[in-house]
């Protein structure tokens, strides 16, 4: 697994072999565009995890929910969740942020399953 930083206003990505290096660059990169993300990549697959974006003139960090629909997550849930936990810990996000996203996914899946049974 590798890590990348993507800036919406620049071509390509910066790729990193180590999470600590990717997160250090991500944290220290000034946001000049409207959206920059750090994510996880495997051969031919990638997904944004943490987004740095400008909202109403302020720079915000948020955990992207994009990973929920990624094939990487579907194929490697435990590994991806572990990597996301490492990323959010570096940024001092409360663990509850990821837990709420995962809980909502479970509730939505349960709801969908009930609908399919009808």
XYZ file of N, CA and C in Angstrom:
354
model
N 0.853 -1.171 0.000
C 0.000 0.000 0.000
C 0.899 1.233 0.000
N 0.509 2.213 -0.802
C 1.225 3.476 -0.854
C 0.243 4.599 -0.559
N 0.778 5.802 -0.491
C -0.022 6.972 -0.150
C 0.231 8.042 -1.197
N -0.732 8.914 -1.380
C -0.573 9.972 -2.367
C -1.194 11.261 -1.860
N -0.753 12.348 -2.477
C -1.366 13.647 -2.262
C -1.815 14.142 -3.624
N -3.049 14.568 -3.676
C -3.671 15.031 -4.907
C -4.159 16.462 -4.703
N -3.839 17.317 -5.658
C -4.324 18.697 -5.647
C -5.183 18.878 -6.882
N -6.408 19.320 -6.705
C -7.355 19.436 -7.799
C -6.864 20.358 -8.920
N -6.018 21.324 -8.591
C -5.555 22.289 -9.588
C -4.216 21.926 -10.224
N -3.661 20.765 -9.890
C -2.377 20.351 -10.456
C -2.523 18.998 -11.132
N -1.751 18.799 -12.170
C -1.744 17.510 -12.849
C -0.963 16.492 -12.032
N -1.457 15.273 -11.986
C -0.750 14.191 -11.320
C -0.885 14.196 -9.816
N -0.128 13.292 -9.225
C -0.123 13.133 -7.773
C 1.319 13.018 -7.292
N 1.516 13.227 -5.997
C 2.795 12.925 -5.353
C 2.569 11.606 -4.632
N 3.420 10.629 -4.872
C 3.252 9.317 -4.255
C 4.331 9.085 -3.199
N 3.950 8.407 -2.125
C 4.841 8.152 -0.999
C 4.765 6.685 -0.601
N 5.896 6.140 -0.173
C 5.929 4.760 0.319
C 5.550 4.661 1.788
N 5.719 5.770 2.517
C 5.515 5.746 3.969
C 4.453 6.753 4.389
N 3.573 6.313 5.258
C 2.478 7.150 5.733
C 2.982 8.413 6.423
N 3.964 8.270 7.294
C 4.454 9.447 8.036
C 4.938 10.539 7.096
N 5.647 10.149 6.054
C 6.147 11.131 5.094
C 4.987 11.811 4.356
N 4.026 11.028 3.902
C 2.870 11.587 3.185
C 2.084 12.551 4.072
N 1.859 12.173 5.309
C 1.083 13.016 6.207
C 1.831 14.297 6.549
N 3.140 14.202 6.713
C 3.937 15.396 7.009
C 3.843 16.391 5.857
N 3.978 15.900 4.625
C 3.869 16.778 3.463
C 2.456 17.350 3.365
N 1.452 16.519 3.566
C 0.061 16.964 3.488
C -0.225 18.063 4.514
N 0.191 17.843 5.736
C -0.052 18.812 6.808
C 0.640 20.135 6.508
N 1.852 20.067 5.999
C 2.652 21.277 5.791
C 2.410 21.973 4.457
N 1.620 21.379 3.578
C 1.320 21.995 2.292
C 0.245 23.056 2.477
N 0.561 24.266 2.077
C -0.422 25.360 2.127
C -1.481 25.089 1.055
N -2.710 25.296 1.403
C -3.805 25.082 0.464
C -3.922 26.299 -0.452
N -3.549 26.109 -1.716
C -3.639 27.190 -2.691
C -4.839 26.999 -3.610
N -5.341 25.787 -3.684
C -6.514 25.500 -4.503
C -7.724 25.334 -3.587
N -8.785 24.812 -4.128
C -9.980 24.622 -3.302
C -10.023 23.254 -2.622
N -9.155 22.317 -3.095
C -9.268 20.936 -2.619
C -7.940 20.217 -2.794
N -7.453 19.638 -1.713
C -6.277 18.767 -1.742
C -6.626 17.559 -0.881
N -6.143 16.396 -1.277
C -6.453 15.185 -0.514
C -5.212 14.322 -0.352
N -5.201 13.578 0.742
C -4.213 12.522 0.934
C -5.011 11.224 0.925
N -4.464 10.233 0.233
C -5.205 8.993 0.102
C -4.317 7.775 0.071
N -4.968 6.656 -0.165
C -4.318 5.351 -0.206
C -4.377 4.851 -1.646
N -3.289 4.228 -2.074
C -3.266 3.681 -3.424
C -2.652 2.283 -3.428
N -3.179 1.477 -4.300
C -2.642 0.154 -4.612
C -2.588 0.112 -6.126
N -1.890 -0.821 -6.703
C -1.827 -0.839 -8.171
C -3.211 -0.696 -8.812
N -3.329 0.307 -9.629
C -4.531 0.642 -10.418
C -5.750 1.061 -9.588
N -5.568 1.307 -8.304
C -6.685 1.764 -7.470
C -6.205 2.839 -6.500
N -7.090 3.798 -6.221
C -6.766 4.855 -5.267
C -8.063 5.422 -4.704
N -7.968 5.962 -3.489
C -9.143 6.595 -2.896
C -8.675 7.695 -1.941
N -9.330 8.858 -2.054
C -9.056 9.970 -1.137
C -9.549 9.598 0.254
N -8.745 9.950 1.262
C -9.124 9.661 2.645
C -9.346 10.946 3.437
N -8.337 11.804 3.499
C -8.450 13.059 4.226
C -8.434 14.194 3.210
N -9.365 15.104 3.350
C -9.490 16.222 2.421
C -9.197 17.521 3.162
N -8.397 18.347 2.514
C -8.149 19.715 2.991
C -8.837 20.597 1.959
N -9.815 21.386 2.406
C -10.585 22.178 1.452
C -10.900 23.555 2.013
N -11.187 24.445 1.102
C -11.555 25.803 1.480
C -13.082 25.893 1.449
N -13.668 26.241 2.594
C -15.112 26.389 2.705
C -15.381 27.753 3.336
N -16.119 28.576 2.624
C -16.415 29.933 3.105
C -15.150 30.681 3.523
N -14.089 30.501 2.746
C -12.843 31.213 2.995
C -11.938 30.599 4.047
N -12.395 29.558 4.720
C -11.595 28.912 5.759
C -11.122 27.548 5.291
N -9.937 27.152 5.748
C -9.393 25.835 5.411
C -9.878 24.826 6.444
N -10.490 23.749 5.958
C -11.017 22.698 6.832
C -10.419 21.355 6.438
N -10.282 20.481 7.415
C -9.915 19.091 7.177
C -11.139 18.237 7.452
N -11.333 17.238 6.604
C -12.446 16.317 6.861
C -12.074 14.921 6.381
N -12.699 13.958 6.964
C -12.542 12.570 6.552
C -13.529 12.314 5.426
N -13.012 11.937 4.268
C -13.861 11.670 3.115
C -14.577 10.329 3.292
N -15.802 10.266 2.836
C -16.552 9.006 2.874
C -16.377 8.224 1.576
N -15.561 8.734 0.659
C -15.354 8.077 -0.634
C -14.868 6.641 -0.492
N -14.115 6.364 0.572
C -13.556 5.021 0.731
C -14.648 3.963 0.827
N -15.834 4.332 1.317
C -16.909 3.350 1.488
C -17.329 2.693 0.178
N -17.233 3.454 -0.908
C -17.655 2.899 -2.204
C -16.479 2.421 -3.053
N -15.274 2.457 -2.504
C -14.102 2.045 -3.281
C -13.953 0.533 -3.279
N -13.419 0.014 -4.370
C -13.181 -1.432 -4.450
C -12.076 -1.847 -3.482
N -11.134 -0.952 -3.207
C -10.081 -1.278 -2.231
C -10.700 -1.578 -0.871
N -11.663 -0.759 -0.471
C -12.327 -0.957 0.815
C -13.154 -2.240 0.788
N -13.881 -2.455 -0.281
C -14.720 -3.646 -0.379
C -13.886 -4.925 -0.300
N -12.675 -4.880 -0.874
C -11.806 -6.062 -0.901
C -10.941 -6.215 0.342
N -10.690 -5.127 1.061
C -9.738 -5.138 2.183
C -10.224 -4.261 3.335
N -11.425 -4.457 3.779
C -12.020 -3.578 4.797
C -11.123 -3.360 6.012
N -10.651 -4.426 6.604
C -9.867 -4.298 7.836
C -8.577 -3.521 7.607
N -7.879 -3.803 6.514
C -6.630 -3.099 6.205
C -6.883 -1.612 5.966
N -7.929 -1.296 5.237
C -8.227 0.105 4.923
C -8.651 0.851 6.192
N -9.461 0.234 7.012
C -9.876 0.874 8.270
C -8.652 1.125 9.152
N -7.742 0.166 9.226
C -6.521 0.340 10.009
C -5.709 1.528 9.489
N -5.561 1.643 8.177
C -4.812 2.759 7.594
C -5.504 4.096 7.869
N -6.815 4.116 7.759
C -7.565 5.353 8.031
C -7.397 5.751 9.495
N -7.445 4.781 10.387
C -7.250 5.080 11.819
C -5.866 5.694 12.052
N -4.843 5.174 11.380
C -3.495 5.741 11.515
C -3.479 7.183 11.021
N -4.121 7.432 9.888
C -4.139 8.774 9.302
C -4.872 9.760 10.205
N -6.023 9.352 10.701
C -6.807 10.256 11.543
C -6.121 10.488 12.893
N -5.397 9.491 13.376
C -4.662 9.658 14.639
C -3.564 10.707 14.477
N -2.858 10.677 13.364
C -1.807 11.666 13.110
C -2.392 13.077 13.129
N -3.614 13.229 12.635
C -4.267 14.540 12.575
C -5.061 14.870 13.846
N -5.014 13.980 14.812
C -5.713 14.161 16.095
C -7.227 14.237 15.934
N -7.764 13.534 14.938
C -9.216 13.412 14.817
C -9.685 12.467 15.921
N -10.825 12.727 16.527
C -11.374 11.751 17.477
C -11.714 10.448 16.743
N -11.507 9.315 17.396
C -11.834 8.021 16.774
C -13.303 7.936 16.397
N -14.128 8.680 17.103
C -15.572 8.633 16.857
C -15.940 9.118 15.448
N -15.093 9.932 14.831
C -15.392 10.431 13.478
C -15.492 9.251 12.511
N -14.480 8.397 12.509
C -14.503 7.217 11.636
C -15.574 6.234 12.089
N -15.723 6.049 13.382
C -16.723 5.113 13.902
C -18.130 5.475 13.438
N -18.448 6.778 13.433
C -19.779 7.217 12.996
C -19.996 6.929 11.512
N -18.963 7.134 10.702
C -19.073 6.837 9.266
C -19.298 5.341 9.060
N -18.538 4.531 9.768
C -18.672 3.075 9.633
C -20.016 2.593 10.170
N -20.478 3.181 11.255
C -21.779 2.813 11.826
C -22.901 3.136 10.845
N -22.812 4.296 10.223
C -23.841 4.689 9.252
C -23.854 3.720 8.081
N -22.658 3.284 7.650
C -22.595 2.320 6.551
C -23.303 1.029 6.935
N -23.075 0.553 8.152
C -23.716 -0.678 8.619
C -25.228 -0.488 8.659
N -25.689 0.643 9.199
C -27.132 0.892 9.277
C -27.756 0.976 7.895
N -27.055 1.635 6.948
C -27.585 1.729 5.585
C -27.636 0.355 4.927
N -26.621 -0.466 5.155
C -26.621 -1.812 4.587
C -27.736 -2.649 5.180
N -27.973 -2.508 6.485
C -29.048 -3.253 7.126
C -30.395 -2.814 6.537
N -30.572 -1.512 6.337
C -31.804 -0.984 5.782
C -32.010 -1.497 4.358
N -30.954 -1.484 3.575
C -31.041 -1.976 2.193
C -31.403 -3.449 2.175
N -30.792 -4.231 3.072
C -31.090 -5.662 3.134
C -32.557 -5.897 3.474
N -33.115 -5.099 4.387
C -34.536 -5.240 4.737
C -35.427 -4.928 3.544
N -35.053 -3.897 2.786
C -35.821 -3.534 1.596
C -35.783 -4.650 0.554
N -34.637 -5.292 0.415
C -34.499 -6.360 -0.568
C -35.297 -7.592 -0.174
N -35.525 -7.788 1.112
C -36.270 -8.955 1.588
C -37.758 -8.827 1.276
N -38.231 -7.618 1.085
C -39.668 -7.397 0.880
C -40.129 -7.864 -0.462
